[in-house]
Amino acid sequence: MSNAPGHLTVVNQSKVMFAAIQSGQGVEAMLALLHTVDAKIDWLIAKVDKLNARVNDLDNNVDDLNSKVDNLDTKVDDLDSKMDDLDTKVDNLDTKVDNLEGRIDDLHTAIQPLTTHGSRWR
């Protein structure tokens, strides 16, 4: 608080007051002390206002970040859904490939007797 306007330690303020009272300037000393205290209060209020404004800015930043995180969560969920769809499509393609391989094997089996007696077809 050494940056406060009219900054005096409590000890210094007491010395100033005591000296002023001894010299017959008690009222003036009290008014000066009240002015110093009033300036300190105003300074503290300004500091608190600045801190409150900064806290509000930080709260807004946190709200913005939370919103962005929510949007990213939604995008991740969408991507997970698309990945599930792709996994299903890959599984379906694997099944089709297996079926085609089975049909090719069946065709090879069916052609086998024809190739051993190939002269029959000429």
Backbone as JSON Lines, residues from 0, in Angstrom:
{"i":0,"aa":"M","n":[0.8,-1.19,0.0],"ca":[0.0,0.0,0.0],"c":[0.85,1.26,0.0]}
{"i":1,"aa":"S","n":[2.13,1.14,-0.15],"ca":[2.97,2.32,-0.12],"c":[2.68,3.24,-1.3]}
{"i":2,"aa":"N","n":[1.94,2.77,-2.3],"ca":[1.59,3.61,-3.44],"c":[0.34,4.43,-3.18]}
{"i":3,"aa":"A","n":[-0.28,4.24,-2.03],"ca":[-1.52,4.95,-1.73],"c":[-1.22,6.43,-1.54]}
{"i":4,"aa":"P","n":[-2.14,7.28,-2.02],"ca":[-1.94,8.72,-1.83],"c":[-1.89,9.06,-0.34]}
{"i":5,"aa":"G","n":[-1.01,9.95,0.03],"ca":[-0.92,10.37,1.42],"c":[-0.52,9.25,2.35]}
{"i":6,"aa":"H","n":[0.26,8.33,1.84],"ca":[0.6,7.15,2.63],"c":[1.45,7.53,3.84]}
{"i":7,"aa":"L","n":[0.97,7.2,4.99],"ca":[1.72,7.33,6.23],"c":[1.47,6.07,7.04]}
{"i":8,"aa":"T","n":[2.5,5.61,7.7],"ca":[2.27,4.44,8.56],"c":[1.43,4.89,9.74]}
{"i":9,"aa":"V","n":[0.86,3.93,10.43],"ca":[0.03,4.24,11.6],"c":[0.87,4.96,12.65]}
{"i":10,"aa":"V","n":[2.11,4.52,12.82],"ca":[2.99,5.17,13.8],"c":[3.24,6.62,13.42]}
{"i":11,"aa":"N","n":[3.55,6.86,12.14],"ca":[3.79,8.23,11.69],"c":[2.54,9.09,11.84]}
{"i":12,"aa":"Q","n":[1.4,8.53,11.53],"ca":[0.15,9.28,11.67],"c":[-0.08,9.64,13.14]}
{"i":13,"aa":"S","n":[0.2,8.7,14.01],"ca":[0.02,8.97,15.44],"c":[0.97,10.07,15.91]}
{"i":14,"aa":"K","n":[2.21,10.04,15.42],"ca":[3.18,11.08,15.8],"c":[2.73,12.44,15.29]}
{"i":15,"aa":"V","n":[2.25,12.48,14.06],"ca":[1.77,13.74,13.49],"c":[0.6,14.27,14.31]}
{"i":16,"aa":"M","n":[-0.33,13.37,14.65],"ca":[-1.51,13.78,15.43],"c":[-1.08,14.3,16.81]}
{"i":17,"aa":"F","n":[-0.21,13.56,17.46],"ca":[0.23,13.95,18.79],"c":[0.92,15.31,18.76]}
{"i":18,"aa":"A","n":[1.8,15.49,17.77],"ca":[2.51,16.77,17.65],"c":[1.52,17.9,17.38]}
{"i":19,"aa":"A","n":[0.54,17.63,16.53],"ca":[-0.45,18.67,16.19],"c":[-1.3,19.02,17.4]}
{"i":20,"aa":"I","n":[-1.67,18.02,18.19],"ca":[-2.49,18.28,19.37],"c":[-1.68,19.1,20.38]}
{"i":21,"aa":"Q","n":[-0.41,18.74,20.55],"ca":[0.44,19.47,21.5],"c":[0.62,20.93,21.08]}
{"i":22,"aa":"S","n":[0.62,21.17,19.78],"ca":[0.83,22.55,19.32],"c":[-0.48,23.32,19.22]}
{"i":23,"aa":"G","n":[-1.58,22.69,19.62],"ca":[-2.86,23.37,19.6],"c":[-3.56,23.29,18.26]}
{"i":24,"aa":"Q","n":[-3.12,22.43,17.41],"ca":[-3.74,22.31,16.08],"c":[-4.49,20.97,15.97]}
{"i":25,"aa":"G","n":[-5.16,20.55,17.01],"ca":[-5.83,19.25,17.06],"c":[-6.88,19.08,15.98]}
{"i":26,"aa":"V","n":[-7.71,20.1,15.77],"ca":[-8.78,19.99,14.79],"c":[-8.19,19.89,13.39]}
{"i":27,"aa":"E","n":[-7.2,20.73,13.12],"ca":[-6.57,20.68,11.81],"c":[-5.9,19.32,11.58]}
{"i":28,"aa":"A","n":[-5.27,18.8,12.65],"ca":[-4.6,17.5,12.53],"c":[-5.63,16.4,12.26]}
{"i":29,"aa":"M","n":[-6.75,16.46,12.94],"ca":[-7.8,15.47,12.72],"c":[-8.34,15.56,11.3]}
{"i":30,"aa":"L","n":[-8.52,16.79,10.81],"ca":[-9.0,16.96,9.44],"c":[-7.98,16.44,8.43]}
{"i":31,"aa":"A","n":[-6.7,16.7,8.7],"ca":[-5.66,16.2,7.8],"c":[-5.64,14.67,7.81]}
{"i":32,"aa":"L","n":[-5.78,14.1,9.0],"ca":[-5.8,12.64,9.11],"c":[-7.02,12.07,8.38]}
{"i":33,"aa":"L","n":[-8.17,12.7,8.55],"ca":[-9.37,12.25,7.86],"c":[-9.19,12.35,6.35]}
{"i":34,"aa":"H","n":[-8.55,13.43,5.9],"ca":[-8.27,13.58,4.47],"c":[-7.37,12.45,3.98]}
{"i":35,"aa":"T","n":[-6.34,12.12,4.77],"ca":[-5.43,11.03,4.4],"c":[-6.17,9.69,4.36]}
{"i":36,"aa":"V","n":[-6.98,9.45,5.37],"ca":[-7.75,8.2,5.41],"c":[-8.74,8.15,4.25]}
{"i":37,"aa":"D","n":[-9.39,9.27,3.98],"ca":[-10.33,9.34,2.86],"c":[-9.63,9.05,1.53]}
{"i":38,"aa":"A","n":[-8.43,9.61,1.36],"ca":[-7.67,9.36,0.13],"c":[-7.29,7.88,0.02]}
{"i":39,"aa":"K","n":[-6.92,7.29,1.15],"ca":[-6.58,5.86,1.14],"c":[-7.8,5.02,0.78]}
{"i":40,"aa":"I","n":[-8.93,5.38,1.33],"ca":[-10.16,4.64,1.03],"c":[-10.5,4.76,-0.45]}
{"i":41,"aa":"D","n":[-10.4,5.97,-0.99],"ca":[-10.67,6.16,-2.42],"c":[-9.7,5.34,-3.27]}
{"i":42,"aa":"W","n":[-8.43,5.34,-2.88],"ca":[-7.41,4.57,-3.6],"c":[-7.74,3.08,-3.56]}
{"i":43,"aa":"L","n":[-8.13,2.59,-2.37],"ca":[-8.48,1.17,-2.24],"c":[-9.73,0.83,-3.05]}
{"i":44,"aa":"I","n":[-10.7,1.72,-3.04],"ca":[-11.92,1.49,-3.83],"c":[-11.58,1.4,-5.31]}
{"i":45,"aa":"A","n":[-10.7,2.29,-5.77],"ca":[-10.29,2.25,-7.19],"c":[-9.57,0.94,-7.49]}
{"i":46,"aa":"K","n":[-8.71,0.5,-6.57],"ca":[-8.01,-0.77,-6.76],"c":[-9.0,-1.93,-6.82]}
{"i":47,"aa":"V","n":[-9.97,-1.94,-5.91],"ca":[-10.98,-3.0,-5.88],"c":[-11.8,-2.97,-7.17]}
{"i":48,"aa":"D","n":[-12.15,-1.79,-7.64],"ca":[-12.9,-1.68,-8.89],"c":[-12.11,-2.25,-10.06]}
{"i":49,"aa":"K","n":[-10.8,-1.94,-10.11],"ca":[-9.95,-2.49,-11.17],"c":[-9.88,-4.01,-11.07]}
{"i":50,"aa":"L","n":[-9.73,-4.5,-9.85],"ca":[-9.67,-5.96,-9.66],"c":[-10.99,-6.62,-10.05]}
{"i":51,"aa":"N","n":[-12.1,-5.99,-9.69],"ca":[-13.41,-6.53,-10.07],"c":[-13.58,-6.56,-11.58]}
{"i":52,"aa":"A","n":[-13.11,-5.5,-12.24],"ca":[-13.19,-5.47,-13.71],"c":[-12.35,-6.59,-14.3]}
{"i":53,"aa":"R","n":[-11.17,-6.81,-13.73],"ca":[-10.28,-7.88,-14.23],"c":[-10.92,-9.24,-13.98]}
{"i":54,"aa":"V","n":[-11.53,-9.42,-12.82],"ca":[-12.21,-10.68,-12.51],"c":[-13.35,-10.9,-13.5]}
{"i":55,"aa":"N","n":[-14.1,-9.85,-13.81],"ca":[-15.18,-9.98,-14.79],"c":[-14.65,-10.36,-16.16]}
{"i":56,"aa":"D","n":[-13.52,-9.75,-16.55],"ca":[-12.9,-10.12,-17.83],"c":[-12.49,-11.58,-17.83]}
{"i":57,"aa":"L","n":[-11.89,-12.01,-16.73],"ca":[-11.47,-13.42,-16.63],"c":[-12.68,-14.36,-16.65]}
{"i":58,"aa":"D","n":[-13.75,-13.96,-15.97],"ca":[-14.98,-14.77,-16.01],"c":[-15.5,-14.89,-17.43]}
{"i":59,"aa":"N","n":[-15.48,-13.78,-18.16],"ca":[-15.93,-13.82,-19.55],"c":[-15.03,-14.71,-20.39]}
{"i":60,"aa":"N","n":[-13.72,-14.63,-20.15],"ca":[-12.79,-15.5,-20.88],"c":[-13.06,-16.96,-20.57]}
{"i":61,"aa":"V","n":[-13.33,-17.26,-19.3],"ca":[-13.63,-18.64,-18.92],"c":[-14.92,-19.1,-19.59]}
{"i":62,"aa":"D","n":[-15.92,-18.23,-19.62],"ca":[-17.17,-18.58,-20.3],"c":[-16.93,-18.86,-21.78]}
{"i":63,"aa":"D","n":[-16.12,-18.02,-22.42],"ca":[-15.79,-18.24,-23.83],"c":[-15.08,-19.57,-24.03]}
{"i":64,"aa":"L","n":[-14.12,-19.85,-23.15],"ca":[-13.38,-21.11,-23.26],"c":[-14.3,-22.31,-23.02]}
{"i":65,"aa":"N","n":[-15.2,-22.19,-22.05],"ca":[-16.16,-23.28,-21.81],"c":[-17.04,-23.52,-23.02]}
{"i":66,"aa":"S","n":[-17.45,-22.43,-23.66],"ca":[-18.26,-22.56,-24.88],"c":[-17.47,-23.26,-25.97]}
{"i":67,"aa":"K","n":[-16.2,-22.89,-26.12],"ca":[-15.36,-23.53,-27.14],"c":[-15.15,-25.01,-26.83]}
{"i":68,"aa":"V","n":[-14.97,-25.32,-25.56],"ca":[-14.82,-26.72,-25.16],"c":[-16.1,-27.5,-25.47]}
{"i":69,"aa":"D","n":[-17.25,-26.89,-25.19],"ca":[-18.52,-27.55,-25.51],"c":[-18.63,-27.8,-27.01]}
{"i":70,"aa":"N","n":[-18.24,-26.82,-27.81],"ca":[-18.28,-26.99,-29.26],"c":[-17.34,-28.11,-29.7]}
{"i":71,"aa":"L","n":[-16.16,-28.16,-29.1],"ca":[-15.21,-29.23,-29.44],"c":[-15.76,-30.59,-29.01]}
{"i":72,"aa":"D","n":[-16.4,-30.64,-27.85],"ca":[-17.02,-31.9,-27.41],"c":[-18.07,-32.36,-28.41]}
{"i":73,"aa":"T","n":[-18.87,-31.42,-28.9],"ca":[-19.88,-31.77,-29.9],"c":[-19.23,-32.29,-31.16]}
{"i":74,"aa":"K","n":[-18.15,-31.64,-31.59],"ca":[-17.45,-32.1,-32.8],"c":[-16.85,-33.48,-32.59]}
{"i":75,"aa":"V","n":[-16.3,-33.72,-31.41],"ca":[-15.73,-35.04,-31.11],"c":[-16.83,-36.09,-31.14]}
{"i":76,"aa":"D","n":[-17.98,-35.77,-30.56],"ca":[-19.11,-36.71,-30.59],"c":[-19.53,-37.0,-32.02]}
{"i":77,"aa":"D","n":[-19.59,-35.95,-32.85],"ca":[-19.93,-36.14,-34.26],"c":[-18.91,-37.03,-34.96]}
{"i":78,"aa":"L","n":[-17.64,-36.78,-34.69],"ca":[-16.59,-37.61,-35.3],"c":[-16.67,-39.06,-34.81]}
{"i":79,"aa":"D","n":[-16.98,-39.25,-33.53],"ca":[-17.15,-40.61,-33.01],"c":[-18.29,-41.32,-33.73]}
{"i":80,"aa":"S","n":[-19.38,-40.6,-33.94],"ca":[-20.52,-41.17,-34.65],"c":[-20.13,-41.54,-36.08]}
{"i":81,"aa":"K","n":[-19.4,-40.64,-36.74],"ca":[-18.97,-40.92,-38.12],"c":[-18.0,-42.1,-38.15]}
{"i":82,"aa":"M","n":[-17.14,-42.2,-37.16],"ca":[-16.22,-43.34,-37.08],"c":[-17.0,-44.64,-36.91]}
{"i":83,"aa":"D","n":[-18.03,-44.6,-36.07],"ca":[-18.87,-45.79,-35.9],"c":[-19.52,-46.17,-37.22]}
{"i":84,"aa":"D","n":[-20.03,-45.16,-37.95],"ca":[-20.63,-45.43,-39.26],"c":[-19.61,-46.03,-40.21]}
{"i":85,"aa":"L","n":[-18.4,-45.48,-40.21],"ca":[-17.35,-46.03,-41.08],"c":[-16.97,-47.45,-40.67]}
{"i":86,"aa":"D","n":[-16.9,-47.7,-39.38],"ca":[-16.61,-49.06,-38.91],"c":[-17.67,-50.05,-39.4]}
{"i":87,"aa":"T","n":[-18.93,-49.62,-39.35],"ca":[-20.01,-50.47,-39.83],"c":[-19.86,-50.72,-41.33]}
{"i":88,"aa":"K","n":[-19.54,-49.67,-42.08],"ca":[-19.36,-49.83,-43.53],"c":[-18.18,-50.75,-43.83]}
{"i":89,"aa":"V","n":[-17.09,-50.62,-43.08],"ca":[-15.94,-51.5,-43.28],"c":[-16.33,-52.95,-42.97]}
{"i":90,"aa":"D","n":[-17.07,-53.15,-41.9],"ca":[-17.53,-54.51,-41.57],"c":[-18.4,-55.07,-42.7]}
{"i":91,"aa":"N","n":[-19.29,-54.23,-43.24],"ca":[-20.14,-54.68,-44.35],"c":[-19.29,-55.02,-45.58]}
{"i":92,"aa":"L","n":[-18.29,-54.18,-45.86],"ca":[-17.41,-54.47,-47.0],"c":[-16.61,-55.75,-46.76]}
{"i":93,"aa":"D","n":[-16.15,-55.97,-45.55],"ca":[-15.43,-57.21,-45.23],"c":[-16.33,-58.42,-45.48]}
{"i":94,"aa":"T","n":[-17.59,-58.31,-45.09],"ca":[-18.53,-59.41,-45.32],"c":[-18.71,-59.64,-46.82]}
{"i":95,"aa":"K","n":[-18.85,-58.56,-47.58],"ca":[-19.01,-58.69,-49.04],"c":[-17.77,-59.31,-49.67]}
{"i":96,"aa":"V","n":[-16.58,-58.9,-49.2],"ca":[-15.34,-59.49,-49.72],"c":[-15.3,-60.98,-49.4]}
{"i":97,"aa":"D","n":[-15.65,-61.33,-48.17],"ca":[-15.67,-62.75,-47.79],"c":[-16.64,-63.53,-48.68]}
{"i":98,"aa":"N","n":[-17.81,-62.94,-48.94],"ca":[-18.79,-63.6,-49.81],"c":[-18.25,-63.76,-51.23]}
{"i":99,"aa":"L","n":[-17.59,-62.7,-51.74],"ca":[-17.0,-62.78,-53.09],"c":[-15.89,-63.83,-53.14]}
{"i":100,"aa":"E","n":[-15.07,-63.89,-52.12],"ca":[-14.01,-64.9,-52.08],"c":[-14.62,-66.31,-52.07]}
{"i":101,"aa":"G","n":[-15.72,-66.45,-51.34],"ca":[-16.41,-67.75,-51.32],"c":[-16.95,-68.1,-52.7]}
{"i":102,"aa":"R","n":[-17.52,-67.14,-53.38],"ca":[-18.04,-67.39,-54.73],"c":[-16.92,-67.71,-55.71]}
{"i":103,"aa":"I","n":[-15.78,-66.99,-55.56],"ca":[-14.62,-67.28,-56.43],"c":[-14.14,-68.71,-56.19]}
{"i":104,"aa":"D","n":[-14.07,-69.1,-54.92],"ca":[-13.67,-70.48,-54.61],"c":[-14.66,-71.48,-55.23]}
{"i":105,"aa":"D","n":[-15.95,-71.17,-55.15],"ca":[-16.97,-72.05,-55.75],"c":[-16.77,-72.12,-57.26]}
{"i":106,"aa":"L","n":[-16.48,-70.97,-57.89],"ca":[-16.25,-70.96,-59.34],"c":[-15.0,-71.76,-59.69]}
{"i":107,"aa":"H","n":[-13.95,-71.64,-58.93],"ca":[-12.74,-72.43,-59.18],"c":[-13.05,-73.92,-59.06]}
{"i":108,"aa":"T","n":[-13.83,-74.24,-58.06],"ca":[-14.2,-75.66,-57.89],"c":[-15.03,-76.13,-59.07]}
{"i":109,"aa":"A","n":[-15.95,-75.28,-59.54],"ca":[-16.8,-75.67,-60.68],"c":[-15.99,-75.75,-61.97]}
{"i":110,"aa":"I","n":[-15.0,-74.89,-62.14],"ca":[-14.18,-74.88,-63.36],"c":[-13.16,-76.0,-63.36]}
{"i":111,"aa":"Q","n":[-12.76,-76.46,-62.23],"ca":[-11.71,-77.47,-62.13],"c":[-11.94,-78.68,-63.05]}
{"i":112,"aa":"P","n":[-13.12,-79.28,-63.02],"ca":[-13.32,-80.44,-63.91],"c":[-13.23,-80.04,-65.38]}
{"i":113,"aa":"L","n":[-13.62,-78.82,-65.71],"ca":[-13.57,-78.38,-67.09],"c":[-12.14,-78.21,-67.57]}
{"i":114,"aa":"T","n":[-11.26,-77.74,-66.71],"ca":[-9.87,-77.53,-67.11],"c":[-9.12,-78.84,-67.24]}
{"i":115,"aa":"T","n":[-9.5,-79.85,-66.5],"ca":[-8.82,-81.15,-66.63],"c":[-9.27,-81.84,-67.9]}
{"i":116,"aa":"H","n":[-10.45,-81.56,-68.39],"ca":[-10.95,-82.14,-69.64],"c":[-11.16,-81.03,-70.65]}
{"i":117,"aa":"G","n":[-10.19,-80.1,-70.71],"ca":[-10.28,-78.93,-71.58],"c":[-10.47,-79.28,-73.04]}
{"i":118,"aa":"S","n":[-10.0,-80.4,-73.47],"ca":[-10.12,-80.76,-74.88],"c":[-11.57,-80.99,-75.25]}
{"i":119,"aa":"R","n":[-12.4,-81.28,-74.31],"ca":[-13.8,-81.51,-74.53],"c":[-14.51,-80.25,-75.03]}
{"i":120,"aa":"W","n":[-14.05,-79.11,-74.65],"ca":[-14.71,-77.85,-74.98],"c":[-14.2,-77.24,-76.26]}
{"i":121,"aa":"R","n":[-13.21,-77.84,-76.87],"ca":[-12.66,-77.25,-78.08],"c":[-13.38,-77.68,-79.28]}
